[in-house]
Amino acid sequence: MTRSFLDLADAGPDGLRAMLAEAQRRKEARVGWPKGKVDADAPLAGHTLAMIFEKNSTRTRVSFDMAMRQLGGSTIIMEAGSTQLGRGETVSDTAKVLSRYIDAIMIRTDDHAKAVELAAEASVPVINGLTDRSHPCQIMADLLTFIERRGPVEGSRWAWLGDGNNVLHSIIEAGSLLGFDVAAATPEGYDPDPEIVEAARRVGNRPPILTRDPDEAVAGADIVVTDTWISMGQDHADQKLAAMGPYQVTEQLMQGAKADGLFLHCLPAHRGEEVADSVIDGPRSAIWDEAENRLHAQKAILLWCFGKI
Ligand code: CP
Ligand code: NVA
């Protein structure tokens, strides 16, 4: 069985819960092992993942690579600029060719439609490693981090501050699928995609809360999340930075969250822009666990794609 993971909805609530449980189980089982050691059952022995990068990456690249090693498989990294895809070979032809060599494809690209086309044309699973629309693998790590620190996500309240971007879109989708509240404070002109908000309203019984007021979003939150104000592919615009100013996550803002409210950031961070040093480096920040959990979540995503969960 092969399945693609382009968005969280592809797995549905049961699939997401199964993946999160598997990620936790494998993480706990690895305590004390060298990082490259293969898990005892080597469930992906002989499998190869091709990773296409049309944008930069540190965490996604290394965590998928190590995830495949730990599952007994291997990877081929394809920087789009040095492939024929980068010279205009079509997504469709690339999908068909890669499907003859390798067992799964991860793609990081700009236009989400490219990832969708790749999945439609490939005969192997395709994983969205970030598009301009969404970043589902990141949110799997965020969910895992929350569960480890605070228990089930169901019924919790997540606050988002800043740009209505790809990471927020996947958090909104997760909230609707798993049943937690997402309150997003964004400045005018930088709202999340209305299509994604509408889809969440249709699917879930906890519609996303959209506001311009950072304090309102953070009030009573179990977790506060932010991200860069300028995503990859966007121009540095003074106008945007100015609009985002009031949405910086500061210690004062964090006081509105629950007393044990956590802070998450997918990284890379711009300290002093979207978040104050004292918050991202402070006691409520779980960013290093979050980054580590990319690895554990990735392993579960890969196993789900191969029908092993
Ligand atoms: N959070 C994240 O996706 O990081 P990279 O861009 O380094 O992969
Ligand atoms: N929103 C950011 C996330 C980076 C991991 C971007 O798309 O650049």
mmCIF file with all atom_site columns, N, CA and C in Angstrom, residues 22-24 26-27 30 33-37 39 59-71 137-138 140-142 144-145 288-303:
data_model
loop_
_atom_site.group_PDB
_atom_site.id
_atom_site.type_symbol
_atom_site.label_atom_id
_atom_site.label_alt_id
_atom_site.label_comp_id
_atom_site.label_asym_id
_atom_site.label_entity_id
_atom_site.label_seq_id
_atom_site.pdbx_PDB_ins_code
_atom_site.Cartn_x
_atom_site.Cartn_y
_atom_site.Cartn_z
_atom_site.occupancy
_atom_site.B_iso_or_equiv
_atom_site.pdbx_formal_charge
_atom_site.auth_seq_id
_atom_site.auth_comp_id
_atom_site.auth_asym_id
_atom_site.auth_atom_id
_atom_site.pdbx_PDB_model_num
ATOM 1   N N  . GLU A 1 22  ? 3.076  6.074  17.231 1.00 0.00 ? 22  GLU A N  1
ATOM 2   C CA . GLU A 1 22  ? 4.237  5.342  16.718 1.00 0.00 ? 22  GLU A CA 1
ATOM 3   C C  . GLU A 1 22  ? 5.525  6.165  16.907 1.00 0.00 ? 22  GLU A C  1
ATOM 4   N N  . ALA A 1 23  ? 5.420  7.465  16.664 1.00 0.00 ? 23  ALA A N  1
ATOM 5   C CA . ALA A 1 23  ? 6.594  8.342  16.828 1.00 0.00 ? 23  ALA A CA 1
ATOM 6   C C  . ALA A 1 23  ? 7.066  8.306  18.280 1.00 0.00 ? 23  ALA A C  1
ATOM 7   N N  . GLN A 1 24  ? 6.120  8.372  19.199 1.00 0.00 ? 24  GLN A N  1
ATOM 8   C CA . GLN A 1 24  ? 6.462  8.352  20.633 1.00 0.00 ? 24  GLN A CA 1
ATOM 9   C C  . GLN A 1 24  ? 7.088  7.007  21.013 1.00 0.00 ? 24  GLN A C  1
ATOM 10  N N  . ARG A 1 26  ? 8.659  4.788  19.110 1.00 0.00 ? 26  ARG A N  1
ATOM 11  C CA . ARG A 1 26  ? 10.020 4.613  18.569 1.00 0.00 ? 26  ARG A CA 1
ATOM 12  C C  . ARG A 1 26  ? 11.018 5.539  19.258 1.00 0.00 ? 26  ARG A C  1
ATOM 13  N N  . LYS A 1 27  ? 10.580 6.739  19.595 1.00 0.00 ? 27  LYS A N  1
ATOM 14  C CA . LYS A 1 27  ? 11.488 7.680  20.280 1.00 0.00 ? 27  LYS A CA 1
ATOM 15  C C  . LYS A 1 27  ? 11.917 7.096  21.627 1.00 0.00 ? 27  LYS A C  1
ATOM 16  N N  . ARG A 1 30  ? 14.502 4.274  21.586 1.00 0.00 ? 30  ARG A N  1
ATOM 17  C CA . ARG A 1 30  ? 15.861 4.561  21.108 1.00 0.00 ? 30  ARG A CA 1
ATOM 18  C C  . ARG A 1 30  ? 16.790 5.136  22.169 1.00 0.00 ? 30  ARG A C  1
ATOM 19  N N  . TRP A 1 33  ? 20.855 5.151  22.229 1.00 0.00 ? 33  TRP A N  1
ATOM 20  C CA . TRP A 1 33  ? 21.460 4.577  21.032 1.00 0.00 ? 33  TRP A CA 1
ATOM 21  C C  . TRP A 1 33  ? 22.249 5.629  20.259 1.00 0.00 ? 33  TRP A C  1
ATOM 22  N N  . PRO A 1 34  ? 23.293 5.224  19.513 1.00 0.00 ? 34  PRO A N  1
ATOM 23  C CA . PRO A 1 34  ? 23.906 6.184  18.589 1.00 0.00 ? 34  PRO A CA 1
ATOM 24  C C  . PRO A 1 34  ? 22.870 6.631  17.555 1.00 0.00 ? 34  PRO A C  1
ATOM 25  N N  . LYS A 1 35  ? 23.020 7.835  17.071 1.00 0.00 ? 35  LYS A N  1
ATOM 26  C CA . LYS A 1 35  ? 21.926 8.417  16.259 1.00 0.00 ? 35  LYS A CA 1
ATOM 27  C C  . LYS A 1 35  ? 21.726 7.726  14.914 1.00 0.00 ? 35  LYS A C  1
ATOM 28  N N  . GLY A 1 36  ? 22.765 7.116  14.378 1.00 0.00 ? 36  GLY A N  1
ATOM 29  C CA . GLY A 1 36  ? 22.602 6.474  13.076 1.00 0.00 ? 36  GLY A CA 1
ATOM 30  C C  . GLY A 1 36  ? 22.213 5.006  13.156 1.00 0.00 ? 36  GLY A C  1
ATOM 31  N N  . LYS A 1 37  ? 22.077 4.483  14.371 1.00 0.00 ? 37  LYS A N  1
ATOM 32  C CA . LYS A 1 37  ? 21.793 3.041  14.503 1.00 0.00 ? 37  LYS A CA 1
ATOM 33  C C  . LYS A 1 37  ? 20.388 2.727  13.970 1.00 0.00 ? 37  LYS A C  1
ATOM 34  N N  . ASP A 1 39  ? 16.826 0.997  13.783 1.00 0.00 ? 39  ASP A N  1
ATOM 35  C CA . ASP A 1 39  ? 15.855 0.418  14.719 1.00 0.00 ? 39  ASP A CA 1
ATOM 36  C C  . ASP A 1 39  ? 15.838 -1.104 14.536 1.00 0.00 ? 39  ASP A C  1
ATOM 37  N N  . ARG A 1 59  ? 16.537 21.489 8.967  1.00 0.00 ? 59  ARG A N  1
ATOM 38  C CA . ARG A 1 59  ? 15.844 20.474 9.762  1.00 0.00 ? 59  ARG A CA 1
ATOM 39  C C  . ARG A 1 59  ? 15.179 19.397 8.912  1.00 0.00 ? 59  ARG A C  1
ATOM 40  N N  . THR A 1 60  ? 14.441 19.812 7.898  1.00 0.00 ? 60  THR A N  1
ATOM 41  C CA . THR A 1 60  ? 13.674 18.848 7.105  1.00 0.00 ? 60  THR A CA 1
ATOM 42  C C  . THR A 1 60  ? 14.623 17.888 6.398  1.00 0.00 ? 60  THR A C  1
ATOM 43  N N  . ARG A 1 61  ? 15.690 18.442 5.847  1.00 0.00 ? 61  ARG A N  1
ATOM 44  C CA . ARG A 1 61  ? 16.681 17.634 5.121  1.00 0.00 ? 61  ARG A CA 1
ATOM 45  C C  . ARG A 1 61  ? 17.346 16.614 6.044  1.00 0.00 ? 61  ARG A C  1
ATOM 46  N N  . VAL A 1 62  ? 17.845 17.098 7.179  1.00 0.00 ? 62  VAL A N  1
ATOM 47  C CA . VAL A 1 62  ? 18.636 16.202 8.034  1.00 0.00 ? 62  VAL A CA 1
ATOM 48  C C  . VAL A 1 62  ? 17.730 15.222 8.775  1.00 0.00 ? 62  VAL A C  1
ATOM 49  N N  . SER A 1 63  ? 16.557 15.685 9.192  1.00 0.00 ? 63  SER A N  1
ATOM 50  C CA . SER A 1 63  ? 15.688 14.775 9.957  1.00 0.00 ? 63  SER A CA 1
ATOM 51  C C  . SER A 1 63  ? 15.119 13.678 9.058  1.00 0.00 ? 63  SER A C  1
ATOM 52  N N  . PHE A 1 64  ? 14.774 13.994 7.816  1.00 0.00 ? 64  PHE A N  1
ATOM 53  C CA . PHE A 1 64  ? 14.312 12.929 6.904  1.00 0.00 ? 64  PHE A CA 1
ATOM 54  C C  . PHE A 1 64  ? 15.447 11.960 6.588  1.00 0.00 ? 64  PHE A C  1
ATOM 55  N N  . ASP A 1 65  ? 16.646 12.497 6.414  1.00 0.00 ? 65  ASP A N  1
ATOM 56  C CA . ASP A 1 65  ? 17.784 11.635 6.100  1.00 0.00 ? 65  ASP A CA 1
ATOM 57  C C  . ASP A 1 65  ? 18.045 10.672 7.259  1.00 0.00 ? 65  ASP A C  1
ATOM 58  N N  . MET A 1 66  ? 18.099 11.216 8.475  1.00 0.00 ? 66  MET A N  1
ATOM 59  C CA . MET A 1 66  ? 18.353 10.356 9.639  1.00 0.00 ? 66  MET A CA 1
ATOM 60  C C  . MET A 1 66  ? 17.174 9.423  9.911  1.00 0.00 ? 66  MET A C  1
ATOM 61  N N  . ALA A 1 67  ? 15.962 9.889  9.616  1.00 0.00 ? 67  ALA A N  1
ATOM 62  C CA . ALA A 1 67  ? 14.779 9.031  9.801  1.00 0.00 ? 67  ALA A CA 1
ATOM 63  C C  . ALA A 1 67  ? 14.892 7.796  8.908  1.00 0.00 ? 67  ALA A C  1
ATOM 64  N N  . MET A 1 68  ? 15.250 8.014  7.652  1.00 0.00 ? 68  MET A N  1
ATOM 65  C CA . MET A 1 68  ? 15.394 6.864  6.741  1.00 0.00 ? 68  MET A CA 1
ATOM 66  C C  . MET A 1 68  ? 16.504 5.930  7.214  1.00 0.00 ? 68  MET A C  1
ATOM 67  N N  . ARG A 1 69  ? 17.632 6.496  7.661  1.00 0.00 ? 69  ARG A N  1
ATOM 68  C CA . ARG A 1 69  ? 18.728 5.631  8.162  1.00 0.00 ? 69  ARG A CA 1
ATOM 69  C C  . ARG A 1 69  ? 18.255 4.790  9.334  1.00 0.00 ? 69  ARG A C  1
ATOM 70  N N  . GLN A 1 70  ? 17.543 5.444  10.279 1.00 0.00 ? 70  GLN A N  1
ATOM 71  C CA . GLN A 1 70  ? 17.107 4.711  11.474 1.00 0.00 ? 70  GLN A CA 1
ATOM 72  C C  . GLN A 1 70  ? 16.074 3.635  11.141 1.00 0.00 ? 70  GLN A C  1
ATOM 73  N N  . LEU A 1 71  ? 15.348 3.827  10.041 1.00 0.00 ? 71  LEU A N  1
ATOM 74  C CA . LEU A 1 71  ? 14.346 2.829  9.645  1.00 0.00 ? 71  LEU A CA 1
ATOM 75  C C  . LEU A 1 71  ? 14.952 1.772  8.728  1.00 0.00 ? 71  LEU A C  1
ATOM 76  N N  . CYS A 1 137 ? 4.468  18.250 7.925  1.00 0.00 ? 137 CYS A N  1
ATOM 77  C CA . CYS A 1 137 ? 5.469  17.491 8.701  1.00 0.00 ? 137 CYS A CA 1
ATOM 78  C C  . CYS A 1 137 ? 5.880  18.275 9.950  1.00 0.00 ? 137 CYS A C  1
ATOM 79  N N  . GLN A 1 138 ? 5.969  19.590 9.811  1.00 0.00 ? 138 GLN A N  1
ATOM 80  C CA . GLN A 1 138 ? 6.319  20.424 10.963 1.00 0.00 ? 138 GLN A CA 1
ATOM 81  C C  . GLN A 1 138 ? 5.278  20.289 12.064 1.00 0.00 ? 138 GLN A C  1
ATOM 82  N N  . MET A 1 140 ? 3.285  17.848 12.695 1.00 0.00 ? 140 MET A N  1
ATOM 83  C CA . MET A 1 140 ? 3.372  16.542 13.373 1.00 0.00 ? 140 MET A CA 1
ATOM 84  C C  . MET A 1 140 ? 4.384  16.618 14.522 1.00 0.00 ? 140 MET A C  1
ATOM 85  N N  . ALA A 1 141 ? 5.496  17.295 14.291 1.00 0.00 ? 141 ALA A N  1
ATOM 86  C CA . ALA A 1 141 ? 6.500  17.458 15.353 1.00 0.00 ? 141 ALA A CA 1
ATOM 87  C C  . ALA A 1 141 ? 5.960  18.346 16.473 1.00 0.00 ? 141 ALA A C  1
ATOM 88  N N  . ASP A 1 142 ? 5.208  19.384 16.099 1.00 0.00 ? 142 ASP A N  1
ATOM 89  C CA . ASP A 1 142 ? 4.638  20.280 17.117 1.00 0.00 ? 142 ASP A CA 1
ATOM 90  C C  . ASP A 1 142 ? 3.621  19.528 17.976 1.00 0.00 ? 142 ASP A C  1
ATOM 91  N N  . LEU A 1 144 ? 3.554  16.325 18.530 1.00 0.00 ? 144 LEU A N  1
ATOM 92  C CA . LEU A 1 144 ? 4.304  15.376 19.366 1.00 0.00 ? 144 LEU A CA 1
ATOM 93  C C  . LEU A 1 144 ? 4.894  16.095 20.591 1.00 0.00 ? 144 LEU A C  1
ATOM 94  N N  . THR A 1 145 ? 5.417  17.276 20.360 1.00 0.00 ? 145 THR A N  1
ATOM 95  C CA . THR A 1 145 ? 6.025  18.053 21.458 1.00 0.00 ? 145 THR A CA 1
ATOM 96  C C  . THR A 1 145 ? 4.961  18.422 22.494 1.00 0.00 ? 145 THR A C  1
ATOM 97  N N  . TRP A 1 288 ? 13.842 23.159 21.179 1.00 0.00 ? 288 TRP A N  1
ATOM 98  C CA . TRP A 1 288 ? 14.842 22.125 20.840 1.00 0.00 ? 288 TRP A CA 1
ATOM 99  C C  . TRP A 1 288 ? 14.201 20.752 20.806 1.00 0.00 ? 288 TRP A C  1
ATOM 100 N N  . ASP A 1 289 ? 13.244 20.503 21.715 1.00 0.00 ? 289 ASP A N  1
ATOM 101 C CA . ASP A 1 289 ? 12.469 19.251 21.637 1.00 0.00 ? 289 ASP A CA 1
ATOM 102 C C  . ASP A 1 289 ? 11.679 19.229 20.332 1.00 0.00 ? 289 ASP A C  1
ATOM 103 N N  . GLU A 1 290 ? 11.121 20.377 20.007 1.00 0.00 ? 290 GLU A N  1
ATOM 104 C CA . GLU A 1 290 ? 10.319 20.494 18.776 1.00 0.00 ? 290 GLU A CA 1
ATOM 105 C C  . GLU A 1 290 ? 11.176 20.142 17.558 1.00 0.00 ? 290 GLU A C  1
ATOM 106 N N  . ALA A 1 291 ? 12.394 20.704 17.524 1.00 0.00 ? 291 ALA A N  1
ATOM 107 C CA . ALA A 1 291 ? 13.289 20.405 16.388 1.00 0.00 ? 291 ALA A CA 1
ATOM 108 C C  . ALA A 1 291 ? 13.661 18.922 16.379 1.00 0.00 ? 291 ALA A C  1
ATOM 109 N N  . GLU A 1 292 ? 13.984 18.372 17.557 1.00 0.00 ? 292 GLU A N  1
ATOM 110 C CA . GLU A 1 292 ? 14.308 16.935 17.607 1.00 0.00 ? 292 GLU A CA 1
ATOM 111 C C  . GLU A 1 292 ? 13.137 16.086 17.123 1.00 0.00 ? 292 GLU A C  1
ATOM 112 N N  . ASN A 1 293 ? 11.950 16.526 17.500 1.00 0.00 ? 293 ASN A N  1
ATOM 113 C CA . ASN A 1 293 ? 10.771 15.726 17.167 1.00 0.00 ? 293 ASN A CA 1
ATOM 114 C C  . ASN A 1 293 ? 10.467 15.684 15.679 1.00 0.00 ? 293 ASN A C  1
ATOM 115 N N  . ARG A 1 294 ? 11.098 16.573 14.898 1.00 0.00 ? 294 ARG A N  1
ATOM 116 C CA . ARG A 1 294 ? 10.963 16.435 13.438 1.00 0.00 ? 294 ARG A CA 1
ATOM 117 C C  . ARG A 1 294 ? 11.413 15.026 13.026 1.00 0.00 ? 294 ARG A C  1
ATOM 118 N N  . LEU A 1 295 ? 12.526 14.573 13.608 1.00 0.00 ? 295 LEU A N  1
ATOM 119 C CA . LEU A 1 295 ? 13.067 13.250 13.286 1.00 0.00 ? 295 LEU A CA 1
ATOM 120 C C  . LEU A 1 295 ? 12.062 12.144 13.625 1.00 0.00 ? 295 LEU A C  1
ATOM 121 N N  . HIS A 1 296 ? 11.553 12.169 14.842 1.00 0.00 ? 296 HIS A N  1
ATOM 122 C CA . HIS A 1 296 ? 10.658 11.095 15.291 1.00 0.00 ? 296 HIS A CA 1
ATOM 123 C C  . HIS A 1 296 ? 9.332  11.125 14.515 1.00 0.00 ? 296 HIS A C  1
ATOM 124 N N  . ALA A 1 297 ? 8.846  12.342 14.250 1.00 0.00 ? 297 ALA A N  1
ATOM 125 C CA . ALA A 1 297 ? 7.595  12.458 13.478 1.00 0.00 ? 297 ALA A CA 1
ATOM 126 C C  . ALA A 1 297 ? 7.802  11.977 12.050 1.00 0.00 ? 297 ALA A C  1
ATOM 127 N N  . GLN A 1 298 ? 8.944  12.326 11.487 1.00 0.00 ? 298 GLN A N  1
ATOM 128 C CA . GLN A 1 298 ? 9.252  11.933 10.100 1.00 0.00 ? 298 GLN A CA 1
ATOM 129 C C  . GLN A 1 298 ? 9.226  10.415 9.954  1.00 0.00 ? 298 GLN A C  1
ATOM 130 N N  . LYS A 1 299 ? 9.763  9.712  10.947 1.00 0.00 ? 299 LYS A N  1
ATOM 131 C CA . LYS A 1 299 ? 9.798  8.246  10.879 1.00 0.00 ? 299 LYS A CA 1
ATOM 132 C C  . LYS A 1 299 ? 8.368  7.693  10.808 1.00 0.00 ? 299 LYS A C  1
ATOM 133 N N  . ALA A 1 300 ? 7.493  8.275  11.621 1.00 0.00 ? 300 ALA A N  1
ATOM 134 C CA . ALA A 1 300 ? 6.103  7.799  11.625 1.00 0.00 ? 300 ALA A CA 1
ATOM 135 C C  . ALA A 1 300 ? 5.411  8.146  10.307 1.00 0.00 ? 300 ALA A C  1
ATOM 136 N N  . ILE A 1 301 ? 5.700  9.312  9.765  1.00 0.00 ? 301 ILE A N  1
ATOM 137 C CA . ILE A 1 301 ? 5.087  9.712  8.481  1.00 0.00 ? 301 ILE A CA 1
ATOM 138 C C  . ILE A 1 301 ? 5.525  8.736  7.386  1.00 0.00 ? 301 ILE A C  1
ATOM 139 N N  . LEU A 1 302 ? 6.812  8.420  7.365  1.00 0.00 ? 302 LEU A N  1
ATOM 140 C CA . LEU A 1 302 ? 7.321  7.481  6.353  1.00 0.00 ? 302 LEU A CA 1
ATOM 141 C C  . LEU A 1 302 ? 6.650  6.116  6.496  1.00 0.00 ? 302 LEU A C  1
ATOM 142 N N  . LEU A 1 303 ? 6.536  5.633  7.713  1.00 0.00 ? 303 LEU A N  1
ATOM 143 C CA . LEU A 1 303 ? 5.920  4.320  7.927  1.00 0.00 ? 303 LEU A CA 1
ATOM 144 C C  . LEU A 1 303 ? 4.446  4.333  7.519  1.00 0.00 ? 303 LEU A C  1
#
